[in-house]
Amino acid sequence: MPDETDEEQYQRGLALQRDGRFGEAADTYLPLARRVLTVKLATNLGIALTEIGKFQQAIHYLQLASGHRPDDAGLLRLLGRACGEAGEVAQAEQAYLKALAVDPDDAQAQLALSGIYLSVGRYAEGWPLMAARIGLNPDVVPPLSLPYPEWRGEPLDGRSILIWVEQGFGDKIQFARFASSLKARGAGRVSLGCSPSLAHLFSTLAGVDTLIPIGVGGSAEVARHDCWSRYFSLPEHLKITLETLPAEPYLTAPGDRRAAWAGFAGGARIGLAWRASPTGFNGANKGLSDALAQRLLDLGAMSLDPADTGAKDFADTAAIIETLDLVISIDTSVAHLAGAMGKPCWTLLPAIHCDWRWLRDRADSPWYPTMRLYRQTTPRDWTGTVERVIADLRAAGLAAGGVGAA
């Protein structure tokens, strides 16, 4: 732009960044950084570069900024995140530990370090730090005040325990498996809070005596229990490791829904979930374009989006999935549902902000033995990933017009 001052150029980049237009922001910042690099410019350039998958460049600028402000915990967190995204696990750990040395009560650094440990299977170190989530995001981890104690792993021996709601649909599906672990530990009664759309599906969970459906911001009458916990707190107190993780299928479609949805798939063998929630975590990076999804639909896949199937809840979707041979899904609740049912599922994972639960550099998941992971190789470009899926569908005889044994 003609006659634009350095400060005006910086402010233009900042506006683009705030609008989520990270590529344009980085393009605006970079020429300015070559002329006059300040800590705030290096910091925001590092953020923008991280968000478009240029991790090594992001690390460079964030290291420069942090070098000038070594006691800035926020900068150290940003550096840790960029290192984690780049697969530089040791460097990410070091950055977060430095942030915690500056501020031991930094809950964001604790939670980020938890994600690093969990992403490499260091569960014994990661689960306790997960407690930092409580208080950070009250909308997804509602505060809870009860007149009986929180369970912290002590013997249950016939005691009743309430597991209260947190996180999203897929999170609840993934962690609901631990209800049966509580029963195995001797719990006399296990009550599980859940989203209303999960309630009928969760009626098939082993180990749950009482389901308490409750919507976001809602309230419910809950009988007194001997102790309580939250979904994501259970692995720490159950001392879950990769070796002890319960991974057998634990959800099925309720019988009444099987009957209601019999024949709905019309002979389709593959279900596809490709749309990410615009308000969910990492939605901008997780979803497929409609054009790429259409390539899979053209090979005989059917959409599992409730807007297309008419499913009213997850029990309906489970009944549809039971009739299929395979589910192909982005990182969303449908992937967790298929995995929890023991249905073969090919899950597409983004290169940017890939979640800790899928670990690193693996094509399988210890959480779901019937799942195959397809990792995006070019940030924000799913073309190559979808082409690998199509090739594998054809090789398995699952694509319309494909060759090979099913």
mmCIF file of C-alpha atoms in Angstrom:
data_model
loop_
_atom_site.group_PDB
_atom_site.id
_atom_site.type_symbol
_atom_site.label_atom_id
_atom_site.label_comp_id
_atom_site.label_asym_id
_atom_site.label_seq_id
_atom_site.Cartn_x
_atom_site.Cartn_y
_atom_site.Cartn_z
ATOM 1 C CA MET A 1 0.000 0.000 0.000
ATOM 2 C CA PRO A 2 1.433 3.431 -0.966
ATOM 3 C CA ASP A 3 2.540 5.762 1.788
ATOM 4 C CA GLU A 4 1.706 3.251 4.514
ATOM 5 C CA THR A 5 3.767 3.696 7.658
ATOM 6 C CA ASP A 6 5.352 0.759 9.465
ATOM 7 C CA GLU A 7 2.828 1.097 12.256
ATOM 8 C CA GLU A 8 -0.085 1.170 9.809
ATOM 9 C CA GLN A 9 1.259 -1.954 8.104
ATOM 10 C CA TYR A 10 1.584 -3.672 11.471
ATOM 11 C CA GLN A 11 -1.951 -2.708 12.439
ATOM 12 C CA ARG A 12 -3.237 -4.017 9.095
ATOM 13 C CA GLY A 13 -1.540 -7.351 9.769
ATOM 14 C CA LEU A 14 -2.974 -7.405 13.257
ATOM 15 C CA ALA A 15 -6.490 -6.817 11.929
ATOM 16 C CA LEU A 16 -6.067 -9.683 9.461
ATOM 17 C CA GLN A 17 -4.785 -11.918 12.246
ATOM 18 C CA ARG A 18 -7.725 -11.068 14.499
ATOM 19 C CA ASP A 19 -10.032 -11.932 11.604
ATOM 20 C CA GLY A 20 -8.450 -15.389 11.318
ATOM 21 C CA ARG A 21 -6.791 -14.555 7.968
ATOM 22 C CA PHE A 22 -3.425 -15.825 9.139
ATOM 23 C CA GLY A 23 -1.805 -16.298 5.741
ATOM 24 C CA GLU A 24 -2.544 -12.720 4.750
ATOM 25 C CA ALA A 25 -1.378 -11.521 8.142
ATOM 26 C CA ALA A 26 1.947 -13.337 7.761
ATOM 27 C CA ASP A 27 2.403 -11.886 4.258
ATOM 28 C CA THR A 28 1.792 -8.433 5.718
ATOM 29 C CA TYR A 29 4.144 -8.910 8.652
ATOM 30 C CA LEU A 30 7.110 -10.460 6.815
ATOM 31 C CA PRO A 31 8.240 -7.455 4.736
ATOM 32 C CA LEU A 32 7.939 -5.312 7.843
ATOM 33 C CA ALA A 33 9.989 -7.814 9.866
ATOM 34 C CA ARG A 34 12.813 -7.511 7.339
ATOM 35 C CA ARG A 35 12.901 -3.749 7.928
ATOM 36 C CA VAL A 36 12.306 -3.416 11.657
ATOM 37 C CA LEU A 37 11.665 -6.392 13.919
ATOM 38 C CA THR A 38 10.135 -5.713 17.323
ATOM 39 C CA VAL A 39 9.134 -8.192 20.011
ATOM 40 C CA LYS A 40 5.438 -7.641 19.373
ATOM 41 C CA LEU A 41 5.910 -8.071 15.621
ATOM 42 C CA ALA A 42 7.996 -11.247 16.065
ATOM 43 C CA THR A 43 5.369 -12.596 18.457
ATOM 44 C CA ASN A 44 2.399 -12.018 16.176
ATOM 45 C CA LEU A 45 4.332 -13.208 13.143
ATOM 46 C CA GLY A 46 5.116 -16.400 15.059
ATOM 47 C CA ILE A 47 1.430 -16.857 15.869
ATOM 48 C CA ALA A 48 0.360 -16.335 12.264
ATOM 49 C CA LEU A 49 3.013 -18.669 10.897
ATOM 50 C CA THR A 50 2.013 -21.371 13.378
ATOM 51 C CA GLU A 51 -1.599 -21.114 12.240
ATOM 52 C CA ILE A 52 -0.680 -21.699 8.591
ATOM 53 C CA GLY A 53 1.619 -24.605 9.317
ATOM 54 C CA LYS A 54 4.974 -22.881 8.768
ATOM 55 C CA PHE A 55 6.226 -24.171 12.068
ATOM 56 C CA GLN A 56 9.987 -23.775 11.695
ATOM 57 C CA GLN A 57 9.619 -20.147 10.661
ATOM 58 C CA ALA A 58 7.264 -19.619 13.590
ATOM 59 C CA ILE A 59 9.803 -21.127 15.979
ATOM 60 C CA HIS A 60 12.495 -18.798 14.611
ATOM 61 C CA TYR A 61 10.529 -15.630 15.322
ATOM 62 C CA LEU A 62 9.162 -16.814 18.667
ATOM 63 C CA GLN A 63 12.678 -17.729 19.804
ATOM 64 C CA LEU A 64 13.810 -14.226 18.892
ATOM 65 C CA ALA A 65 10.942 -12.683 20.845
ATOM 66 C CA SER A 66 11.441 -14.972 23.832
ATOM 67 C CA GLY A 67 15.165 -14.263 23.835
ATOM 68 C CA HIS A 68 14.382 -10.618 24.500
ATOM 69 C CA ARG A 69 11.793 -11.469 27.152
ATOM 70 C CA PRO A 70 12.955 -14.720 28.782
ATOM 71 C CA ASP A 71 10.599 -14.301 31.731
ATOM 72 C CA ASP A 72 7.467 -13.875 29.629
ATOM 73 C CA ALA A 73 5.429 -17.031 30.284
ATOM 74 C CA GLY A 74 3.001 -16.183 27.485
ATOM 75 C CA LEU A 75 5.804 -16.053 24.928
ATOM 76 C CA LEU A 76 7.212 -19.319 26.210
ATOM 77 C CA ARG A 77 3.796 -20.931 25.792
ATOM 78 C CA LEU A 78 3.594 -19.732 22.194
ATOM 79 C CA LEU A 79 7.058 -21.102 21.532
ATOM 80 C CA GLY A 80 6.093 -24.396 23.137
ATOM 81 C CA ARG A 81 3.024 -24.651 20.952
ATOM 82 C CA ALA A 82 4.966 -24.002 17.752
ATOM 83 C CA CYS A 83 7.581 -26.596 18.753
ATOM 84 C CA GLY A 84 4.864 -29.116 19.558
ATOM 85 C CA GLU A 85 3.189 -28.538 16.190
ATOM 86 C CA ALA A 86 6.552 -29.063 14.483
ATOM 87 C CA GLY A 87 7.048 -32.375 16.281
ATOM 88 C CA GLU A 88 9.891 -30.950 18.364
ATOM 89 C CA VAL A 89 8.642 -32.589 21.545
ATOM 90 C CA ALA A 90 11.719 -32.053 23.716
ATOM 91 C CA GLN A 91 11.874 -28.374 22.796
ATOM 92 C CA ALA A 92 8.162 -27.947 23.462
ATOM 93 C CA GLU A 93 8.513 -29.601 26.855
ATOM 94 C CA GLN A 94 11.451 -27.339 27.696
ATOM 95 C CA ALA A 95 9.522 -24.200 26.730
ATOM 96 C CA TYR A 96 6.517 -25.137 28.850
ATOM 97 C CA LEU A 97 8.707 -26.062 31.811
ATOM 98 C CA LYS A 98 10.405 -22.667 31.524
ATOM 99 C CA ALA A 99 6.979 -21.005 31.514
ATOM 100 C CA LEU A 100 6.069 -22.923 34.667
ATOM 101 C CA ALA A 101 9.366 -21.950 36.270
ATOM 102 C CA VAL A 102 8.310 -18.323 35.713
ATOM 103 C CA ASP A 103 4.762 -18.963 36.942
ATOM 104 C CA PRO A 104 4.130 -22.372 38.552
ATOM 105 C CA ASP A 105 0.381 -21.649 38.624
ATOM 106 C CA ASP A 106 0.114 -20.971 34.876
ATOM 107 C CA ALA A 107 -2.836 -23.241 34.076
ATOM 108 C CA GLN A 108 -2.490 -22.732 30.326
ATOM 109 C CA ALA A 109 1.121 -23.918 30.426
ATOM 110 C CA GLN A 110 0.138 -26.892 32.580
ATOM 111 C CA LEU A 111 -2.611 -27.907 30.171
ATOM 112 C CA ALA A 112 -0.358 -27.464 27.146
ATOM 113 C CA LEU A 113 2.372 -29.553 28.758
ATOM 114 C CA SER A 114 -0.243 -32.198 29.511
ATOM 115 C CA GLY A 115 -1.053 -32.346 25.803
ATOM 116 C CA ILE A 116 2.618 -32.788 24.916
ATOM 117 C CA TYR A 117 3.045 -35.675 27.369
ATOM 118 C CA LEU A 118 -0.186 -37.369 26.325
ATOM 119 C CA SER A 119 0.662 -37.007 22.628
ATOM 120 C CA VAL A 120 3.743 -39.207 23.118
ATOM 121 C CA GLY A 121 2.081 -41.707 25.451
ATOM 122 C CA ARG A 122 3.577 -40.353 28.693
ATOM 123 C CA TYR A 123 0.224 -40.784 30.367
ATOM 124 C CA ALA A 124 1.471 -40.973 33.964
ATOM 125 C CA GLU A 125 2.896 -37.454 33.566
ATOM 126 C CA GLY A 126 0.127 -36.071 31.386
ATOM 127 C CA TRP A 127 -3.071 -36.989 33.202
ATOM 128 C CA PRO A 128 -2.369 -35.069 36.440
ATOM 129 C CA LEU A 129 -1.623 -31.888 34.469
ATOM 130 C CA MET A 130 -4.966 -32.281 32.693
ATOM 131 C CA ALA A 131 -6.567 -31.004 35.894
ATOM 132 C CA ALA A 132 -5.514 -27.514 34.757
ATOM 133 C CA ARG A 133 -8.445 -27.523 32.319
ATOM 134 C CA ILE A 134 -10.816 -26.984 35.236
ATOM 135 C CA GLY A 135 -11.420 -23.277 35.574
ATOM 136 C CA LEU A 136 -9.885 -22.342 32.223
ATOM 137 C CA ASN A 137 -12.980 -23.022 30.135
ATOM 138 C CA PRO A 138 -16.091 -23.092 32.346
ATOM 139 C CA ASP A 139 -18.310 -23.342 29.258
ATOM 140 C CA VAL A 140 -16.961 -26.812 28.443
ATOM 141 C CA VAL A 141 -15.900 -27.850 31.960
ATOM 142 C CA PRO A 142 -18.771 -26.576 34.103
ATOM 143 C CA PRO A 143 -17.886 -25.714 37.703
ATOM 144 C CA LEU A 144 -19.208 -28.185 40.232
ATOM 145 C CA SER A 145 -19.826 -27.794 43.963
ATOM 146 C CA LEU A 146 -21.191 -30.827 45.772
ATOM 147 C CA PRO A 147 -21.550 -31.735 49.451
ATOM 148 C CA TYR A 148 -19.572 -34.952 49.000
ATOM 149 C CA PRO A 149 -15.913 -35.473 48.065
ATOM 150 C CA GLU A 150 -14.239 -35.762 44.702
ATOM 151 C CA TRP A 151 -12.973 -39.271 43.991
ATOM 152 C CA ARG A 152 -9.194 -39.395 43.757
ATOM 153 C CA GLY A 153 -8.556 -43.085 43.230
ATOM 154 C CA GLU A 154 -9.249 -44.490 46.685
ATOM 155 C CA PRO A 155 -11.021 -47.896 46.927
ATOM 156 C CA LEU A 156 -14.667 -47.713 45.938
ATOM 157 C CA ASP A 157 -15.839 -50.849 47.768
ATOM 158 C CA GLY A 158 -19.542 -50.544 47.031
ATOM 159 C CA ARG A 159 -19.645 -46.749 47.108
ATOM 160 C CA SER A 160 -21.696 -44.717 44.626
ATOM 161 C CA ILE A 161 -19.965 -42.333 42.234
ATOM 162 C CA LEU A 162 -21.260 -39.563 39.996
ATOM 163 C CA ILE A 163 -19.373 -38.768 36.768
ATOM 164 C CA TRP A 164 -20.268 -35.257 35.651
ATOM 165 C CA VAL A 165 -20.396 -33.704 32.203
ATOM 166 C CA GLU A 166 -17.608 -31.866 30.408
ATOM 167 C CA GLN A 167 -16.196 -31.296 26.925
ATOM 168 C CA GLY A 168 -17.880 -32.186 23.621
ATOM 169 C CA PHE A 169 -19.784 -35.140 22.212
ATOM 170 C CA GLY A 170 -16.723 -37.016 20.968
ATOM 171 C CA ASP A 171 -14.928 -36.480 24.283
ATOM 172 C CA LYS A 172 -17.833 -37.968 26.221
ATOM 173 C CA ILE A 173 -18.017 -40.935 23.857
ATOM 174 C CA GLN A 174 -14.277 -41.553 24.187
ATOM 175 C CA PHE A 175 -14.143 -41.327 27.979
ATOM 176 C CA ALA A 176 -17.447 -43.038 28.777
ATOM 177 C CA ARG A 177 -15.547 -46.335 28.482
ATOM 178 C CA PHE A 178 -14.184 -45.789 31.990
ATOM 179 C CA ALA A 179 -17.576 -46.364 33.618
ATOM 180 C CA SER A 180 -16.964 -50.109 33.397
ATOM 181 C CA SER A 181 -13.521 -49.590 34.956
ATOM 182 C CA LEU A 182 -15.210 -48.021 37.989
ATOM 183 C CA LYS A 183 -17.485 -51.047 38.295
ATOM 184 C CA ALA A 184 -14.465 -53.316 38.074
ATOM 185 C CA ARG A 185 -12.966 -51.308 40.945
ATOM 186 C CA GLY A 186 -15.989 -52.176 43.062
ATOM 187 C CA ALA A 187 -18.297 -49.180 42.616
ATOM 188 C CA GLY A 188 -21.763 -50.005 43.842
ATOM 189 C CA ARG A 189 -23.560 -47.445 41.701
ATOM 190 C CA VAL A 190 -22.222 -45.425 38.765
ATOM 191 C CA SER A 191 -24.199 -42.410 37.570
ATOM 192 C CA LEU A 192 -23.188 -40.656 34.380
ATOM 193 C CA GLY A 193 -24.154 -37.164 33.296
ATOM 194 C CA CYS A 194 -24.380 -36.816 29.520
ATOM 195 C CA SER A 195 -25.738 -34.665 26.732
ATOM 196 C CA PRO A 196 -29.396 -35.464 25.908
ATOM 197 C CA SER A 197 -28.443 -36.495 22.368
ATOM 198 C CA LEU A 198 -26.121 -39.152 23.834
ATOM 199 C CA ALA A 199 -28.522 -40.532 26.438
ATOM 200 C CA HIS A 200 -30.166 -43.320 24.458
ATOM 201 C CA LEU A 201 -26.859 -44.421 22.951
ATOM 202 C CA PHE A 202 -25.273 -44.480 26.412
ATOM 203 C CA SER A 203 -28.050 -46.774 27.647
ATOM 204 C CA THR A 204 -25.963 -49.533 26.032
ATOM 205 C CA LEU A 205 -22.888 -48.726 28.168
ATOM 206 C CA ALA A 206 -21.784 -51.459 30.533
ATOM 207 C CA GLY A 207 -21.214 -50.315 34.089
ATOM 208 C CA VAL A 208 -23.645 -47.385 34.143
ATOM 209 C CA ASP A 209 -26.552 -47.669 36.549
ATOM 210 C CA THR A 210 -28.086 -44.216 36.056
ATOM 211 C CA LEU A 211 -27.902 -41.760 33.159
ATOM 212 C CA ILE A 212 -28.530 -38.079 33.829
ATOM 213 C CA PRO A 213 -29.242 -36.193 30.598
ATOM 214 C CA ILE A 214 -28.415 -32.503 30.895
ATOM 215 C CA GLY A 215 -28.071 -29.860 28.215
ATOM 216 C CA VAL A 216 -25.553 -27.030 28.080
ATOM 217 C CA GLY A 217 -26.375 -24.557 30.812
ATOM 218 C CA GLY A 218 -29.134 -26.808 32.123
ATOM 219 C CA SER A 219 -29.803 -28.204 35.559
ATOM 220 C CA ALA A 220 -30.857 -31.594 36.886
ATOM 221 C CA GLU A 221 -31.917 -33.183 40.128
ATOM 222 C CA VAL A 222 -29.153 -35.549 41.219
ATOM 223 C CA ALA A 223 -29.398 -37.941 44.142
ATOM 224 C CA ARG A 224 -26.643 -37.866 46.716
ATOM 225 C CA HIS A 225 -23.585 -40.007 45.957
ATOM 226 C CA ASP A 226 -20.593 -41.019 48.017
ATOM 227 C CA CYS A 227 -18.168 -39.275 45.639
ATOM 228 C CA TRP A 228 -17.935 -37.604 42.255
ATOM 229 C CA SER A 229 -15.558 -37.069 39.362
ATOM 230 C CA ARG A 230 -15.455 -35.747 35.793
ATOM 231 C CA TYR A 231 -14.925 -37.643 32.541
ATOM 232 C CA PHE A 232 -11.368 -36.426 31.942
ATOM 233 C CA SER A 233 -10.319 -36.894 35.561
ATOM 234 C CA LEU A 234 -10.930 -40.639 35.511
ATOM 235 C CA PRO A 235 -7.748 -41.775 33.670
ATOM 236 C CA GLU A 236 -5.491 -40.127 36.258
ATOM 237 C CA HIS A 237 -7.170 -41.784 39.212
ATOM 238 C CA LEU A 238 -7.573 -45.102 37.401
ATOM 239 C CA LYS A 239 -3.845 -44.850 36.563
ATOM 240 C CA ILE A 240 -4.502 -45.454 32.875
ATOM 241 C CA THR A 241 -1.464 -46.085 30.667
ATOM 242 C CA LEU A 242 -1.208 -47.135 27.037
ATOM 243 C CA GLU A 243 -0.802 -50.693 28.299
ATOM 244 C CA THR A 244 -3.881 -50.661 30.560
ATOM 245 C CA LEU A 245 -6.184 -48.601 28.330
ATOM 246 C CA PRO A 246 -9.507 -50.470 27.926
ATOM 247 C CA ALA A 247 -9.982 -50.699 24.175
ATOM 248 C CA GLU A 248 -12.667 -53.317 23.533
ATOM 249 C CA PRO A 249 -15.915 -52.059 21.887
ATOM 250 C CA TYR A 250 -18.308 -50.621 24.458
ATOM 251 C CA LEU A 251 -21.220 -49.048 22.565
ATOM 252 C CA THR A 252 -23.908 -50.500 20.308
ATOM 253 C CA ALA A 253 -27.053 -49.190 18.688
ATOM 254 C CA PRO A 254 -30.102 -49.704 20.936
ATOM 255 C CA GLY A 255 -32.401 -52.423 19.661
ATOM 256 C CA ASP A 256 -35.337 -50.126 18.929
ATOM 257 C CA ARG A 257 -33.161 -47.946 16.715
ATOM 258 C CA ARG A 258 -31.828 -50.936 14.756
ATOM 259 C CA ALA A 259 -35.360 -51.766 13.759
ATOM 260 C CA ALA A 260 -36.213 -48.163 12.910
ATOM 261 C CA TRP A 261 -33.201 -47.693 10.624
ATOM 262 C CA ALA A 262 -33.010 -51.132 9.030
ATOM 263 C CA GLY A 263 -32.416 -50.751 5.307
ATOM 264 C CA PHE A 264 -31.856 -46.999 5.484
ATOM 265 C CA ALA A 265 -28.360 -47.200 3.975
ATOM 266 C CA GLY A 266 -29.834 -48.697 0.817
ATOM 267 C CA GLY A 267 -26.889 -50.959 0.203
ATOM 268 C CA ALA A 268 -24.211 -48.347 0.838
ATOM 269 C CA ARG A 269 -21.145 -49.851 2.489
ATOM 270 C CA ILE A 270 -19.301 -46.678 3.518
ATOM 271 C CA GLY A 271 -20.388 -43.775 5.700
ATOM 272 C CA LEU A 272 -18.718 -40.375 5.451
ATOM 273 C CA ALA A 273 -18.491 -37.537 7.998
ATOM 274 C CA TRP A 274 -16.617 -34.540 6.579
ATOM 275 C CA ARG A 275 -18.135 -31.395 8.047
ATOM 276 C CA ALA A 276 -16.518 -29.836 11.114
ATOM 277 C CA SER A 277 -18.481 -27.770 13.581
ATOM 278 C CA PRO A 278 -17.649 -24.097 12.921
ATOM 279 C CA THR A 279 -17.700 -23.474 16.669
ATOM 280 C CA GLY A 280 -15.745 -26.591 17.655
ATOM 281 C CA PHE A 281 -12.046 -26.863 18.325
ATOM 282 C CA ASN A 282 -9.922 -26.500 15.189
ATOM 283 C CA GLY A 283 -12.908 -26.482 12.858
ATOM 284 C CA ALA A 284 -11.069 -24.413 10.248
ATOM 285 C CA ASN A 285 -8.456 -27.145 9.807
ATOM 286 C CA LYS A 286 -10.433 -30.340 10.350
ATOM 287 C CA GLY A 287 -13.187 -30.237 7.752
ATOM 288 C CA LEU A 288 -13.058 -31.374 4.131
ATOM 289 C CA SER A 289 -14.286 -29.172 1.324
ATOM 290 C CA ASP A 290 -17.558 -30.254 -0.246
ATOM 291 C CA ALA A 291 -15.679 -30.839 -3.503
ATOM 292 C CA LEU A 292 -13.277 -33.329 -1.913
ATOM 293 C CA ALA A 293 -16.090 -34.985 -0.005
ATOM 294 C CA GLN A 294 -17.968 -35.387 -3.278
ATOM 295 C CA ARG A 295 -15.113 -37.485 -4.648
ATOM 296 C CA LEU A 296 -15.771 -39.991 -1.864
ATOM 297 C CA LEU A 297 -19.543 -39.761 -2.233
ATOM 298 C CA ASP A 298 -19.134 -40.478 -5.955
ATOM 299 C CA LEU A 299 -17.409 -43.741 -5.006
ATOM 300 C CA GLY A 300 -20.489 -44.920 -3.152
ATOM 301 C CA ALA A 301 -20.103 -43.395 0.309
ATOM 302 C CA MET A 302 -23.178 -42.020 2.038
ATOM 303 C CA SER A 303 -23.249 -38.904 4.183
ATOM 304 C CA LEU A 304 -23.605 -39.460 7.927
ATOM 305 C CA ASP A 305 -24.418 -35.831 8.603
ATOM 306 C CA PRO A 306 -27.701 -35.704 10.544
ATOM 307 C CA ALA A 307 -28.846 -32.951 8.172
ATOM 308 C CA ASP A 308 -28.674 -35.577 5.415
ATOM 309 C CA THR A 309 -29.772 -38.718 7.272
ATOM 310 C CA GLY A 310 -32.438 -37.198 9.495
ATOM 311 C CA ALA A 311 -30.883 -38.792 12.583
ATOM 312 C CA LYS A 312 -32.286 -37.195 15.735
ATOM 313 C CA ASP A 313 -29.522 -38.315 18.083
ATOM 314 C CA PHE A 314 -26.402 -40.473 18.305
ATOM 315 C CA ALA A 315 -28.431 -43.651 18.783
ATOM 316 C CA ASP A 316 -29.900 -43.111 15.316
ATOM 317 C CA THR A 317 -26.459 -42.540 13.812
ATOM 318 C CA ALA A 318 -25.152 -45.654 15.591
ATOM 319 C CA ALA A 319 -27.953 -47.710 14.037
ATOM 320 C CA ILE A 320 -26.953 -46.484 10.578
ATOM 321 C CA ILE A 321 -23.271 -47.168 11.237
ATOM 322 C CA GLU A 322 -24.036 -50.748 12.274
ATOM 323 C CA THR A 323 -25.265 -51.475 8.732
ATOM 324 C CA LEU A 324 -22.028 -50.241 7.102
ATOM 325 C CA ASP A 325 -18.687 -51.905 6.432
ATOM 326 C CA LEU A 326 -16.598 -48.778 7.010
ATOM 327 C CA VAL A 327 -16.810 -45.227 8.310
ATOM 328 C CA ILE A 328 -14.567 -42.472 6.948
ATOM 329 C CA SER A 329 -14.521 -39.466 9.223
ATOM 330 C CA ILE A 330 -12.636 -36.323 10.067
ATOM 331 C CA ASP A 331 -11.674 -35.858 13.726
ATOM 332 C CA THR A 332 -15.183 -35.479 15.056
ATOM 333 C CA SER A 333 -17.743 -37.300 17.195
ATOM 334 C CA VAL A 334 -18.643 -39.774 14.428
ATOM 335 C CA ALA A 335 -15.079 -41.124 14.458
ATOM 336 C CA HIS A 336 -15.303 -41.713 18.204
ATOM 337 C CA LEU A 337 -18.708 -43.344 17.820
ATOM 338 C CA ALA A 338 -17.531 -45.741 15.106
ATOM 339 C CA GLY A 339 -14.413 -46.580 17.114
ATOM 340 C CA ALA A 340 -16.389 -47.165 20.300
ATOM 341 C CA MET A 341 -18.661 -49.551 18.381
ATOM 342 C CA GLY A 342 -15.713 -51.507 16.996
ATOM 343 C CA LYS A 343 -16.596 -50.494 13.438
ATOM 344 C CA PRO A 344 -13.687 -50.088 10.983
ATOM 345 C CA CYS A 345 -13.066 -46.363 10.756
ATOM 346 C CA TRP A 346 -10.590 -44.372 8.707
ATOM 347 C CA THR A 347 -10.000 -41.095 10.509
ATOM 348 C CA LEU A 348 -8.509 -38.055 8.748
ATOM 349 C CA LEU A 349 -6.288 -35.938 10.988
ATOM 350 C CA PRO A 350 -5.213 -32.330 10.293
ATOM 351 C CA ALA A 351 -1.578 -31.251 10.203
ATOM 352 C CA ILE A 352 -2.337 -28.155 12.305
ATOM 353 C CA HIS A 353 -3.443 -28.596 15.934
ATOM 354 C CA CYS A 354 -3.759 -32.373 15.688
ATOM 355 C CA ASP A 355 -5.178 -33.516 19.003
ATOM 356 C CA TRP A 356 -3.039 -35.289 21.611
ATOM 357 C CA ARG A 357 -5.365 -38.289 21.737
ATOM 358 C CA TRP A 358 -4.165 -39.531 18.341
ATOM 359 C CA LEU A 359 -0.545 -39.632 19.516
ATOM 360 C CA ARG A 360 2.187 -38.914 16.955
ATOM 361 C CA ASP A 361 3.411 -40.620 13.804
ATOM 362 C CA ARG A 362 1.028 -43.555 14.123
ATOM 363 C CA ALA A 363 -1.467 -44.972 11.665
ATOM 364 C CA ASP A 364 -3.364 -46.799 14.416
ATOM 365 C CA SER A 365 -5.011 -45.790 17.691
ATOM 366 C CA PRO A 366 -4.681 -47.660 20.987
ATOM 367 C CA TRP A 367 -8.026 -46.129 21.944
ATOM 368 C CA TYR A 368 -9.822 -47.750 19.005
ATOM 369 C CA PRO A 369 -8.232 -50.925 17.583
ATOM 370 C CA THR A 370 -10.473 -50.881 14.479
ATOM 371 C CA MET A 371 -9.355 -47.377 13.502
ATOM 372 C CA ARG A 372 -6.837 -46.405 10.830
ATOM 373 C CA LEU A 373 -5.389 -42.877 10.908
ATOM 374 C CA TYR A 374 -4.700 -40.823 7.787
ATOM 375 C CA ARG A 375 -2.551 -37.827 8.630
ATOM 376 C CA GLN A 376 -2.620 -34.723 6.489
ATOM 377 C CA THR A 377 0.840 -34.083 5.046
ATOM 378 C CA THR A 378 0.329 -30.545 3.719
ATOM 379 C CA PRO A 379 -1.293 -28.100 6.133
ATOM 380 C CA ARG A 380 -4.796 -27.081 5.080
ATOM 381 C CA ASP A 381 -4.643 -29.234 1.940
ATOM 382 C CA TRP A 382 -6.579 -32.498 2.102
ATOM 383 C CA THR A 383 -6.113 -33.441 -1.560
ATOM 384 C CA GLY A 384 -3.256 -35.908 -1.064
ATOM 385 C CA THR A 385 -4.918 -37.436 2.000
ATOM 386 C CA VAL A 386 -8.183 -38.024 0.169
ATOM 387 C CA GLU A 387 -6.305 -39.531 -2.768
ATOM 388 C CA ARG A 388 -4.654 -42.026 -0.387
ATOM 389 C CA VAL A 389 -8.062 -42.918 1.007
ATOM 390 C CA ILE A 390 -9.473 -43.411 -2.485
ATOM 391 C CA ALA A 391 -6.556 -45.639 -3.462
ATOM 392 C CA ASP A 392 -7.066 -47.755 -0.348
ATOM 393 C CA LEU A 393 -10.813 -48.001 -0.958
ATOM 394 C CA ARG A 394 -10.189 -49.272 -4.447
ATOM 395 C CA ALA A 395 -7.552 -51.716 -3.258
ATOM 396 C CA ALA A 396 -10.009 -53.075 -0.690
ATOM 397 C CA GLY A 397 -12.837 -53.348 -3.224
ATOM 398 C CA LEU A 398 -14.939 -50.865 -1.274
ATOM 399 C CA ALA A 399 -15.183 -48.170 -3.941
ATOM 400 C CA ALA A 400 -17.789 -48.256 -6.644
ATOM 401 C CA GLY A 401 -15.975 -49.603 -9.661
ATOM 402 C CA GLY A 402 -12.966 -50.565 -7.504
ATOM 403 C CA VAL A 403 -10.869 -53.693 -7.840
ATOM 404 C CA GLY A 404 -9.507 -56.083 -5.299
ATOM 405 C CA ALA A 405 -10.914 -58.235 -2.556
ATOM 406 C CA ALA A 406 -13.248 -56.714 0.014
#
